[in-house]
Amino acid sequence: AQRVTQPEKLLSVFKGAPVELKCNYSYSGSPELFWYVQYSRQRLQLLLRHISRESIKGFTADLNKGETSFHLKKPFAQEEDSAMYYCALREYSSASKIIFGSGTRLSIRP
Amino acid sequence: GAVVSQHPSWVICKSGTSVKIECRSLDFQATTMFWYRQFPKQSLMLMATSNEGSKATYEQGVEKDKFLINHASLTLSTLTVTSAHPEDSSFYICSASLGNAALVYEQYFGPGTRLTVT
């Protein structure tokens, strides 16, 4: 079954501390992995995708096929990072549906 | 670029009535649009996939006769909640897929529509 698991509903860290939001997936095909972010009272927006291998707002995520994980990391958290983060996947390079994880609320304490 | 709008942003209707929600891609043509439902503090649950000019594909457990989807043009998809009941109260979000030469198939999300059925 296709599934995205985010084990933490809430993650609270101090400003300047490292952040890691966990994401594990199960998928029988060749998946494309994403992280989406939803800031307070704003629409869902793409943060990064694994095929881009880029760092957005200081966040990175590496696809580990062996561990079927796609954890989101940032070395030094900032207050503006407080938001809801969703890990998601879909069939690689297709217009097919995206499957979302349950989301993790990241709260950065000053 | 790649902006998706939804109308209305918030609607209250009486139980038993129908309500239509519009999703528009403002500056691009979307061959595929998706409709999601989001309960408070929960994730997005895909309801259906809509391709322009063809019938929508509904996810398991979603009643197609209750949630009517029409994708008449490359810039507009509508979701009609028929005979609404209080349990249909939710946040409905659409997304539009932009396919380009790089086959990126980026999905852009609308701001959502909050439906309250009284």
mmCIF file with all atom_site columns, N, CA and C in Angstrom, chain A residues 31-96:
data_model
loop_
_atom_site.group_PDB
_atom_site.id
_atom_site.type_symbol
_atom_site.label_atom_id
_atom_site.label_alt_id
_atom_site.label_comp_id
_atom_site.label_asym_id
_atom_site.label_entity_id
_atom_site.label_seq_id
_atom_site.pdbx_PDB_ins_code
_atom_site.Cartn_x
_atom_site.Cartn_y
_atom_site.Cartn_z
_atom_site.occupancy
_atom_site.B_iso_or_equiv
_atom_site.pdbx_formal_charge
_atom_site.auth_seq_id
_atom_site.auth_comp_id
_atom_site.auth_asym_id
_atom_site.auth_atom_id
_atom_site.pdbx_PDB_model_num
ATOM 1   N N  . PRO A 1 31 ? 9.055  6.336  -6.604  1.00 0.00 ? 31 PRO A N  1
ATOM 2   C CA . PRO A 1 31 ? 8.377  7.528  -6.104  1.00 0.00 ? 31 PRO A CA 1
ATOM 3   C C  . PRO A 1 31 ? 9.174  8.814  -6.292  1.00 0.00 ? 31 PRO A C  1
ATOM 4   N N  . GLU A 1 32 ? 8.417  9.882  -6.328  1.00 0.00 ? 32 GLU A N  1
ATOM 5   C CA . GLU A 1 32 ? 8.990  11.213 -6.241  1.00 0.00 ? 32 GLU A CA 1
ATOM 6   C C  . GLU A 1 32 ? 8.540  11.778 -4.900  1.00 0.00 ? 32 GLU A C  1
ATOM 7   N N  . LEU A 1 33 ? 9.462  12.263 -4.112  1.00 0.00 ? 33 LEU A N  1
ATOM 8   C CA . LEU A 1 33 ? 9.155  12.729 -2.763  1.00 0.00 ? 33 LEU A CA 1
ATOM 9   C C  . LEU A 1 33 ? 9.192  14.250 -2.679  1.00 0.00 ? 33 LEU A C  1
ATOM 10  N N  . PHE A 1 34 ? 8.289  14.782 -1.867  1.00 0.00 ? 34 PHE A N  1
ATOM 11  C CA . PHE A 1 34 ? 8.173  16.228 -1.695  1.00 0.00 ? 34 PHE A CA 1
ATOM 12  C C  . PHE A 1 34 ? 8.035  16.575 -0.215  1.00 0.00 ? 34 PHE A C  1
ATOM 13  N N  . TRP A 1 35 ? 8.371  17.819 0.083   1.00 0.00 ? 35 TRP A N  1
ATOM 14  C CA . TRP A 1 35 ? 7.969  18.441 1.340   1.00 0.00 ? 35 TRP A CA 1
ATOM 15  C C  . TRP A 1 35 ? 7.175  19.690 0.990   1.00 0.00 ? 35 TRP A C  1
ATOM 16  N N  . TYR A 1 36 ? 5.969  19.770 1.550   1.00 0.00 ? 36 TYR A N  1
ATOM 17  C CA . TYR A 1 36 ? 5.135  20.955 1.404   1.00 0.00 ? 36 TYR A CA 1
ATOM 18  C C  . TYR A 1 36 ? 5.065  21.666 2.760   1.00 0.00 ? 36 TYR A C  1
ATOM 19  N N  . VAL A 1 37 ? 4.869  22.976 2.713   1.00 0.00 ? 37 VAL A N  1
ATOM 20  C CA . VAL A 1 37 ? 4.766  23.761 3.937   1.00 0.00 ? 37 VAL A CA 1
ATOM 21  C C  . VAL A 1 37 ? 3.516  24.635 3.869   1.00 0.00 ? 37 VAL A C  1
ATOM 22  N N  . GLN A 1 38 ? 2.889  24.787 5.016   1.00 0.00 ? 38 GLN A N  1
ATOM 23  C CA . GLN A 1 38 ? 1.701  25.644 5.111   1.00 0.00 ? 38 GLN A CA 1
ATOM 24  C C  . GLN A 1 38 ? 1.897  26.576 6.297   1.00 0.00 ? 38 GLN A C  1
ATOM 25  N N  . TYR A 1 39 ? 2.209  27.827 5.994   1.00 0.00 ? 39 TYR A N  1
ATOM 26  C CA . TYR A 1 39 ? 2.338  28.832 7.048   1.00 0.00 ? 39 TYR A CA 1
ATOM 27  C C  . TYR A 1 39 ? 0.944  29.254 7.500   1.00 0.00 ? 39 TYR A C  1
ATOM 28  N N  . SER A 1 40 ? 0.890  29.857 8.668   1.00 0.00 ? 40 SER A N  1
ATOM 29  C CA . SER A 1 40 ? -0.395 30.227 9.246   1.00 0.00 ? 40 SER A CA 1
ATOM 30  C C  . SER A 1 40 ? -1.212 31.081 8.280   1.00 0.00 ? 40 SER A C  1
ATOM 31  N N  . ARG A 1 41 ? -2.426 30.618 8.004   1.00 0.00 ? 41 ARG A N  1
ATOM 32  C CA . ARG A 1 41 ? -3.371 31.350 7.156   1.00 0.00 ? 41 ARG A CA 1
ATOM 33  C C  . ARG A 1 41 ? -2.889 31.541 5.724   1.00 0.00 ? 41 ARG A C  1
ATOM 34  N N  . GLN A 1 42 ? -2.013 30.655 5.282   1.00 0.00 ? 42 GLN A N  1
ATOM 35  C CA . GLN A 1 42 ? -1.577 30.701 3.890   1.00 0.00 ? 42 GLN A CA 1
ATOM 36  C C  . GLN A 1 42 ? -1.844 29.358 3.227   1.00 0.00 ? 42 GLN A C  1
ATOM 37  N N  . ARG A 1 43 ? -1.786 29.353 1.931   1.00 0.00 ? 43 ARG A N  1
ATOM 38  C CA . ARG A 1 43 ? -2.039 28.127 1.198   1.00 0.00 ? 43 ARG A CA 1
ATOM 39  C C  . ARG A 1 43 ? -0.834 27.206 1.264   1.00 0.00 ? 43 ARG A C  1
ATOM 40  N N  . LEU A 1 44 ? -1.078 25.963 0.946   1.00 0.00 ? 44 LEU A N  1
ATOM 41  C CA . LEU A 1 44 ? -0.025 24.962 0.882   1.00 0.00 ? 44 LEU A CA 1
ATOM 42  C C  . LEU A 1 44 ? 0.923  25.305 -0.268  1.00 0.00 ? 44 LEU A C  1
ATOM 43  N N  . GLN A 1 45 ? 2.205  25.190 -0.009  1.00 0.00 ? 45 GLN A N  1
ATOM 44  C CA . GLN A 1 45 ? 3.174  25.472 -1.071  1.00 0.00 ? 45 GLN A CA 1
ATOM 45  C C  . GLN A 1 45 ? 4.323  24.482 -1.011  1.00 0.00 ? 45 GLN A C  1
ATOM 46  N N  . LEU A 1 46 ? 4.886  24.249 -2.175  1.00 0.00 ? 46 LEU A N  1
ATOM 47  C CA . LEU A 1 46 ? 5.990  23.307 -2.268  1.00 0.00 ? 46 LEU A CA 1
ATOM 48  C C  . LEU A 1 46 ? 7.237  23.900 -1.630  1.00 0.00 ? 46 LEU A C  1
ATOM 49  N N  . LEU A 1 47 ? 7.882  23.113 -0.772  1.00 0.00 ? 47 LEU A N  1
ATOM 50  C CA . LEU A 1 47 ? 9.129  23.547 -0.165  1.00 0.00 ? 47 LEU A CA 1
ATOM 51  C C  . LEU A 1 47 ? 10.303 22.991 -0.974  1.00 0.00 ? 47 LEU A C  1
ATOM 52  N N  . LEU A 1 48 ? 10.322 21.677 -1.129  1.00 0.00 ? 48 LEU A N  1
ATOM 53  C CA . LEU A 1 48 ? 11.370 21.104 -1.957  1.00 0.00 ? 48 LEU A CA 1
ATOM 54  C C  . LEU A 1 48 ? 10.964 19.710 -2.424  1.00 0.00 ? 48 LEU A C  1
ATOM 55  N N  . ARG A 1 49 ? 11.676 19.232 -3.433  1.00 0.00 ? 49 ARG A N  1
ATOM 56  C CA . ARG A 1 49 ? 11.422 17.911 -4.009  1.00 0.00 ? 49 ARG A CA 1
ATOM 57  C C  . ARG A 1 49 ? 12.748 17.177 -4.118  1.00 0.00 ? 49 ARG A C  1
ATOM 58  N N  . HIS A 1 50 ? 12.719 15.885 -4.003  1.00 0.00 ? 50 HIS A N  1
ATOM 59  C CA . HIS A 1 50 ? 13.985 15.165 -3.891  1.00 0.00 ? 50 HIS A CA 1
ATOM 60  C C  . HIS A 1 50 ? 14.796 15.222 -5.171  1.00 0.00 ? 50 HIS A C  1
ATOM 61  N N  . ILE A 1 51 ? 14.137 15.330 -6.322  1.00 0.00 ? 51 ILE A N  1
ATOM 62  C CA . ILE A 1 51 ? 14.891 15.302 -7.566  1.00 0.00 ? 51 ILE A CA 1
ATOM 63  C C  . ILE A 1 51 ? 15.674 16.596 -7.780  1.00 0.00 ? 51 ILE A C  1
ATOM 64  N N  . SER A 1 52 ? 15.297 17.652 -7.070  1.00 0.00 ? 52 SER A N  1
ATOM 65  C CA . SER A 1 52 ? 15.980 18.920 -7.260  1.00 0.00 ? 52 SER A CA 1
ATOM 66  C C  . SER A 1 52 ? 17.299 18.980 -6.505  1.00 0.00 ? 52 SER A C  1
ATOM 67  N N  . ARG A 1 53 ? 17.353 18.234 -5.415  1.00 0.00 ? 53 ARG A N  1
ATOM 68  C CA . ARG A 1 53 ? 18.568 18.198 -4.595  1.00 0.00 ? 53 ARG A CA 1
ATOM 69  C C  . ARG A 1 53 ? 19.052 19.602 -4.233  1.00 0.00 ? 53 ARG A C  1
ATOM 70  N N  . GLU A 1 54 ? 18.121 20.464 -3.901  1.00 0.00 ? 54 GLU A N  1
ATOM 71  C CA . GLU A 1 54 ? 18.515 21.825 -3.555  1.00 0.00 ? 54 GLU A CA 1
ATOM 72  C C  . GLU A 1 54 ? 18.121 22.136 -2.119  1.00 0.00 ? 54 GLU A C  1
ATOM 73  N N  . SER A 1 55 ? 18.661 23.242 -1.630  1.00 0.00 ? 55 SER A N  1
ATOM 74  C CA . SER A 1 55 ? 18.353 23.699 -0.289  1.00 0.00 ? 55 SER A CA 1
ATOM 75  C C  . SER A 1 55 ? 17.435 24.916 -0.410  1.00 0.00 ? 55 SER A C  1
ATOM 76  N N  . ILE A 1 56 ? 16.277 24.845 0.228   1.00 0.00 ? 56 ILE A N  1
ATOM 77  C CA . ILE A 1 56 ? 15.313 25.929 0.192   1.00 0.00 ? 56 ILE A CA 1
ATOM 78  C C  . ILE A 1 56 ? 15.126 26.458 1.617   1.00 0.00 ? 56 ILE A C  1
ATOM 79  N N  . LYS A 1 57 ? 15.344 27.727 1.810   1.00 0.00 ? 57 LYS A N  1
ATOM 80  C CA . LYS A 1 57 ? 15.210 28.367 3.117   1.00 0.00 ? 57 LYS A CA 1
ATOM 81  C C  . LYS A 1 57 ? 16.054 27.629 4.165   1.00 0.00 ? 57 LYS A C  1
ATOM 82  N N  . GLY A 1 58 ? 17.160 27.068 3.722   1.00 0.00 ? 58 GLY A N  1
ATOM 83  C CA . GLY A 1 58 ? 18.057 26.372 4.631   1.00 0.00 ? 58 GLY A CA 1
ATOM 84  C C  . GLY A 1 58 ? 17.685 24.923 4.889   1.00 0.00 ? 58 GLY A C  1
ATOM 85  N N  . PHE A 1 59 ? 16.561 24.477 4.339   1.00 0.00 ? 59 PHE A N  1
ATOM 86  C CA . PHE A 1 59 ? 16.112 23.098 4.515   1.00 0.00 ? 59 PHE A CA 1
ATOM 87  C C  . PHE A 1 59 ? 16.679 22.198 3.423   1.00 0.00 ? 59 PHE A C  1
ATOM 88  N N  . THR A 1 60 ? 17.018 20.981 3.807   1.00 0.00 ? 60 THR A N  1
ATOM 89  C CA . THR A 1 60 ? 17.419 19.956 2.867   1.00 0.00 ? 60 THR A CA 1
ATOM 90  C C  . THR A 1 60 ? 16.712 18.656 3.225   1.00 0.00 ? 60 THR A C  1
ATOM 91  N N  . ALA A 1 61 ? 16.621 17.790 2.244   1.00 0.00 ? 61 ALA A N  1
ATOM 92  C CA . ALA A 1 61 ? 16.039 16.467 2.491   1.00 0.00 ? 61 ALA A CA 1
ATOM 93  C C  . ALA A 1 61 ? 16.687 15.499 1.514   1.00 0.00 ? 61 ALA A C  1
ATOM 94  N N  . ASP A 1 62 ? 17.140 14.389 2.028   1.00 0.00 ? 62 ASP A N  1
ATOM 95  C CA . ASP A 1 62 ? 17.778 13.374 1.196   1.00 0.00 ? 62 ASP A CA 1
ATOM 96  C C  . ASP A 1 62 ? 16.917 12.127 1.169   1.00 0.00 ? 62 ASP A C  1
ATOM 97  N N  . LEU A 1 63 ? 16.701 11.626 -0.019  1.00 0.00 ? 63 LEU A N  1
ATOM 98  C CA . LEU A 1 63 ? 15.925 10.405 -0.171  1.00 0.00 ? 63 LEU A CA 1
ATOM 99  C C  . LEU A 1 63 ? 16.825 9.214  0.135   1.00 0.00 ? 63 LEU A C  1
ATOM 100 N N  . ASN A 1 64 ? 16.427 8.422  1.113   1.00 0.00 ? 64 ASN A N  1
ATOM 101 C CA . ASN A 1 64 ? 17.167 7.209  1.466   1.00 0.00 ? 64 ASN A CA 1
ATOM 102 C C  . ASN A 1 64 ? 16.289 6.023  1.098   1.00 0.00 ? 64 ASN A C  1
ATOM 103 N N  . LYS A 1 65 ? 16.576 5.434  -0.052  1.00 0.00 ? 65 LYS A N  1
ATOM 104 C CA . LYS A 1 65 ? 15.731 4.350  -0.538  1.00 0.00 ? 65 LYS A CA 1
ATOM 105 C C  . LYS A 1 65 ? 15.853 3.104  0.333   1.00 0.00 ? 65 LYS A C  1
ATOM 106 N N  . GLY A 1 66 ? 17.026 2.908  0.908   1.00 0.00 ? 66 GLY A N  1
ATOM 107 C CA . GLY A 1 66 ? 17.216 1.737  1.763   1.00 0.00 ? 66 GLY A CA 1
ATOM 108 C C  . GLY A 1 66 ? 16.343 1.786  3.004   1.00 0.00 ? 66 GLY A C  1
ATOM 109 N N  . GLU A 1 67 ? 16.246 2.985  3.591   1.00 0.00 ? 67 GLU A N  1
ATOM 110 C CA . GLU A 1 67 ? 15.430 3.162  4.781   1.00 0.00 ? 67 GLU A CA 1
ATOM 111 C C  . GLU A 1 67 ? 14.045 3.699  4.441   1.00 0.00 ? 67 GLU A C  1
ATOM 112 N N  . THR A 1 68 ? 13.769 3.879  3.163   1.00 0.00 ? 68 THR A N  1
ATOM 113 C CA . THR A 1 68 ? 12.507 4.483  2.688   1.00 0.00 ? 68 THR A CA 1
ATOM 114 C C  . THR A 1 68 ? 12.155 5.706  3.530   1.00 0.00 ? 68 THR A C  1
ATOM 115 N N  . SER A 1 69 ? 13.116 6.616  3.597   1.00 0.00 ? 69 SER A N  1
ATOM 116 C CA . SER A 1 69 ? 12.908 7.821  4.386   1.00 0.00 ? 69 SER A CA 1
ATOM 117 C C  . SER A 1 69 ? 13.227 9.063  3.558   1.00 0.00 ? 69 SER A C  1
ATOM 118 N N  . PHE A 1 70 ? 12.668 10.174 3.993   1.00 0.00 ? 70 PHE A N  1
ATOM 119 C CA . PHE A 1 70 ? 12.897 11.457 3.321   1.00 0.00 ? 70 PHE A CA 1
ATOM 120 C C  . PHE A 1 70 ? 12.773 12.534 4.393   1.00 0.00 ? 70 PHE A C  1
ATOM 121 N N  . HIS A 1 71 ? 13.675 12.498 5.343   1.00 0.00 ? 71 HIS A N  1
ATOM 122 C CA . HIS A 1 71 ? 13.613 13.408 6.482   1.00 0.00 ? 71 HIS A CA 1
ATOM 123 C C  . HIS A 1 71 ? 14.021 14.819 6.070   1.00 0.00 ? 71 HIS A C  1
ATOM 124 N N  . LEU A 1 72 ? 13.351 15.790 6.657   1.00 0.00 ? 72 LEU A N  1
ATOM 125 C CA . LEU A 1 72 ? 13.630 17.203 6.376   1.00 0.00 ? 72 LEU A CA 1
ATOM 126 C C  . LEU A 1 72 ? 14.507 17.763 7.483   1.00 0.00 ? 72 LEU A C  1
ATOM 127 N N  . LYS A 1 73 ? 15.573 18.442 7.076   1.00 0.00 ? 73 LYS A N  1
ATOM 128 C CA . LYS A 1 73 ? 16.531 18.920 8.072   1.00 0.00 ? 73 LYS A CA 1
ATOM 129 C C  . LYS A 1 73 ? 16.889 20.381 7.852   1.00 0.00 ? 73 LYS A C  1
ATOM 130 N N  . LYS A 1 74 ? 17.205 21.027 8.967   1.00 0.00 ? 74 LYS A N  1
ATOM 131 C CA . LYS A 1 74 ? 17.726 22.391 8.914   1.00 0.00 ? 74 LYS A CA 1
ATOM 132 C C  . LYS A 1 74 ? 18.667 22.544 10.100  1.00 0.00 ? 74 LYS A C  1
ATOM 133 N N  . PRO A 1 75 ? 19.870 23.036 9.872   1.00 0.00 ? 75 PRO A N  1
ATOM 134 C CA . PRO A 1 75 ? 20.857 23.078 10.967  1.00 0.00 ? 75 PRO A CA 1
ATOM 135 C C  . PRO A 1 75 ? 20.536 24.093 12.052  1.00 0.00 ? 75 PRO A C  1
ATOM 136 N N  . PHE A 1 76 ? 19.932 25.215 11.668  1.00 0.00 ? 76 PHE A N  1
ATOM 137 C CA . PHE A 1 76 ? 19.663 26.268 12.650  1.00 0.00 ? 76 PHE A CA 1
ATOM 138 C C  . PHE A 1 76 ? 18.247 26.811 12.432  1.00 0.00 ? 76 PHE A C  1
ATOM 139 N N  . ALA A 1 77 ? 17.339 26.469 13.302  1.00 0.00 ? 77 ALA A N  1
ATOM 140 C CA . ALA A 1 77 ? 15.942 26.869 13.140  1.00 0.00 ? 77 ALA A CA 1
ATOM 141 C C  . ALA A 1 77 ? 15.756 28.366 13.361  1.00 0.00 ? 77 ALA A C  1
ATOM 142 N N  . GLN A 1 78 ? 14.815 28.918 12.590  1.00 0.00 ? 78 GLN A N  1
ATOM 143 C CA . GLN A 1 78 ? 14.456 30.320 12.736  1.00 0.00 ? 78 GLN A CA 1
ATOM 144 C C  . GLN A 1 78 ? 12.980 30.421 13.077  1.00 0.00 ? 78 GLN A C  1
ATOM 145 N N  . GLU A 1 79 ? 12.601 31.501 13.735  1.00 0.00 ? 79 GLU A N  1
ATOM 146 C CA . GLU A 1 79 ? 11.210 31.638 14.177  1.00 0.00 ? 79 GLU A CA 1
ATOM 147 C C  . GLU A 1 79 ? 10.235 31.567 13.010  1.00 0.00 ? 79 GLU A C  1
ATOM 148 N N  . GLU A 1 80 ? 10.640 32.091 11.867  1.00 0.00 ? 80 GLU A N  1
ATOM 149 C CA . GLU A 1 80 ? 9.748  32.087 10.702  1.00 0.00 ? 80 GLU A CA 1
ATOM 150 C C  . GLU A 1 80 ? 9.558  30.701 10.098  1.00 0.00 ? 80 GLU A C  1
ATOM 151 N N  . ASP A 1 81 ? 10.275 29.716 10.625  1.00 0.00 ? 81 ASP A N  1
ATOM 152 C CA . ASP A 1 81 ? 10.083 28.352 10.154  1.00 0.00 ? 81 ASP A CA 1
ATOM 153 C C  . ASP A 1 81 ? 8.860  27.693 10.784  1.00 0.00 ? 81 ASP A C  1
ATOM 154 N N  . SER A 1 82 ? 8.283  28.327 11.777  1.00 0.00 ? 82 SER A N  1
ATOM 155 C CA . SER A 1 82 ? 7.088  27.761 12.416  1.00 0.00 ? 82 SER A CA 1
ATOM 156 C C  . SER A 1 82 ? 5.976  27.625 11.381  1.00 0.00 ? 82 SER A C  1
ATOM 157 N N  . ALA A 1 83 ? 5.502  26.409 11.216  1.00 0.00 ? 83 ALA A N  1
ATOM 158 C CA . ALA A 1 83 ? 4.492  26.127 10.188  1.00 0.00 ? 83 ALA A CA 1
ATOM 159 C C  . ALA A 1 83 ? 4.107  24.658 10.272  1.00 0.00 ? 83 ALA A C  1
ATOM 160 N N  . MET A 1 84 ? 3.190  24.276 9.390   1.00 0.00 ? 84 MET A N  1
ATOM 161 C CA . MET A 1 84 ? 2.799  22.876 9.249   1.00 0.00 ? 84 MET A CA 1
ATOM 162 C C  . MET A 1 84 ? 3.553  22.311 8.059   1.00 0.00 ? 84 MET A C  1
ATOM 163 N N  . TYR A 1 85 ? 4.193  21.180 8.238   1.00 0.00 ? 85 TYR A N  1
ATOM 164 C CA . TYR A 1 85 ? 4.983  20.578 7.183   1.00 0.00 ? 85 TYR A CA 1
ATOM 165 C C  . TYR A 1 85 ? 4.399  19.219 6.804   1.00 0.00 ? 85 TYR A C  1
ATOM 166 N N  . TYR A 1 86 ? 4.224  19.017 5.498   1.00 0.00 ? 86 TYR A N  1
ATOM 167 C CA . TYR A 1 86 ? 3.682  17.761 5.004   1.00 0.00 ? 86 TYR A CA 1
ATOM 168 C C  . TYR A 1 86 ? 4.685  17.089 4.075   1.00 0.00 ? 86 TYR A C  1
ATOM 169 N N  . CYS A 1 87 ? 4.956  15.831 4.351   1.00 0.00 ? 87 CYS A N  1
ATOM 170 C CA . CYS A 1 87 ? 5.736  15.015 3.442   1.00 0.00 ? 87 CYS A CA 1
ATOM 171 C C  . CYS A 1 87 ? 4.766  14.369 2.452   1.00 0.00 ? 87 CYS A C  1
ATOM 172 N N  . ALA A 1 88 ? 5.181  14.211 1.217   1.00 0.00 ? 88 ALA A N  1
ATOM 173 C CA . ALA A 1 88 ? 4.247  13.680 0.222   1.00 0.00 ? 88 ALA A CA 1
ATOM 174 C C  . ALA A 1 88 ? 5.007  12.916 -0.857  1.00 0.00 ? 88 ALA A C  1
ATOM 175 N N  . LEU A 1 89 ? 4.288  12.049 -1.552  1.00 0.00 ? 89 LEU A N  1
ATOM 176 C CA . LEU A 1 89 ? 4.909  11.326 -2.654  1.00 0.00 ? 89 LEU A CA 1
ATOM 177 C C  . LEU A 1 89 ? 3.930  11.119 -3.805  1.00 0.00 ? 89 LEU A C  1
ATOM 178 N N  . ARG A 1 90 ? 4.486  10.834 -4.964  1.00 0.00 ? 90 ARG A N  1
ATOM 179 C CA . ARG A 1 90 ? 3.690  10.429 -6.121  1.00 0.00 ? 90 ARG A CA 1
ATOM 180 C C  . ARG A 1 90 ? 4.598  9.632  -7.057  1.00 0.00 ? 90 ARG A C  1
ATOM 181 N N  . GLU A 1 91 ? 3.969  9.069  -8.062  1.00 0.00 ? 91 GLU A N  1
ATOM 182 C CA . GLU A 1 91 ? 4.715  8.330  -9.071  1.00 0.00 ? 91 GLU A CA 1
ATOM 183 C C  . GLU A 1 91 ? 5.693  9.291  -9.742  1.00 0.00 ? 91 GLU A C  1
ATOM 184 N N  . TYR A 1 92 ? 6.896  8.851  -9.969  1.00 0.00 ? 92 TYR A N  1
ATOM 185 C CA . TYR A 1 92 ? 7.946  9.716  -10.493 1.00 0.00 ? 92 TYR A CA 1
ATOM 186 C C  . TYR A 1 92 ? 7.573  10.338 -11.843 1.00 0.00 ? 92 TYR A C  1
ATOM 187 N N  . SER A 1 93 ? 7.771  11.637 -11.940 1.00 0.00 ? 93 SER A N  1
ATOM 188 C CA . SER A 1 93 ? 7.589  12.387 -13.183 1.00 0.00 ? 93 SER A CA 1
ATOM 189 C C  . SER A 1 93 ? 6.245  12.110 -13.846 1.00 0.00 ? 93 SER A C  1
ATOM 190 N N  . SER A 1 94 ? 5.206  12.284 -13.079 1.00 0.00 ? 94 SER A N  1
ATOM 191 C CA . SER A 1 94 ? 3.878  12.094 -13.644 1.00 0.00 ? 94 SER A CA 1
ATOM 192 C C  . SER A 1 94 ? 2.934  13.128 -13.061 1.00 0.00 ? 94 SER A C  1
ATOM 193 N N  . ALA A 1 95 ? 1.794  13.231 -13.696 1.00 0.00 ? 95 ALA A N  1
ATOM 194 C CA . ALA A 1 95 ? 0.775  14.153 -13.203 1.00 0.00 ? 95 ALA A CA 1
ATOM 195 C C  . ALA A 1 95 ? -0.193 13.449 -12.275 1.00 0.00 ? 95 ALA A C  1
ATOM 196 N N  . SER A 1 96 ? 0.219  12.311 -11.766 1.00 0.00 ? 96 SER A N  1
ATOM 197 C CA . SER A 1 96 ? -0.696 11.524 -10.936 1.00 0.00 ? 96 SER A CA 1
ATOM 198 C C  . SER A 1 96 ? -0.871 12.148 -9.552  1.00 0.00 ? 96 SER A C  1
#
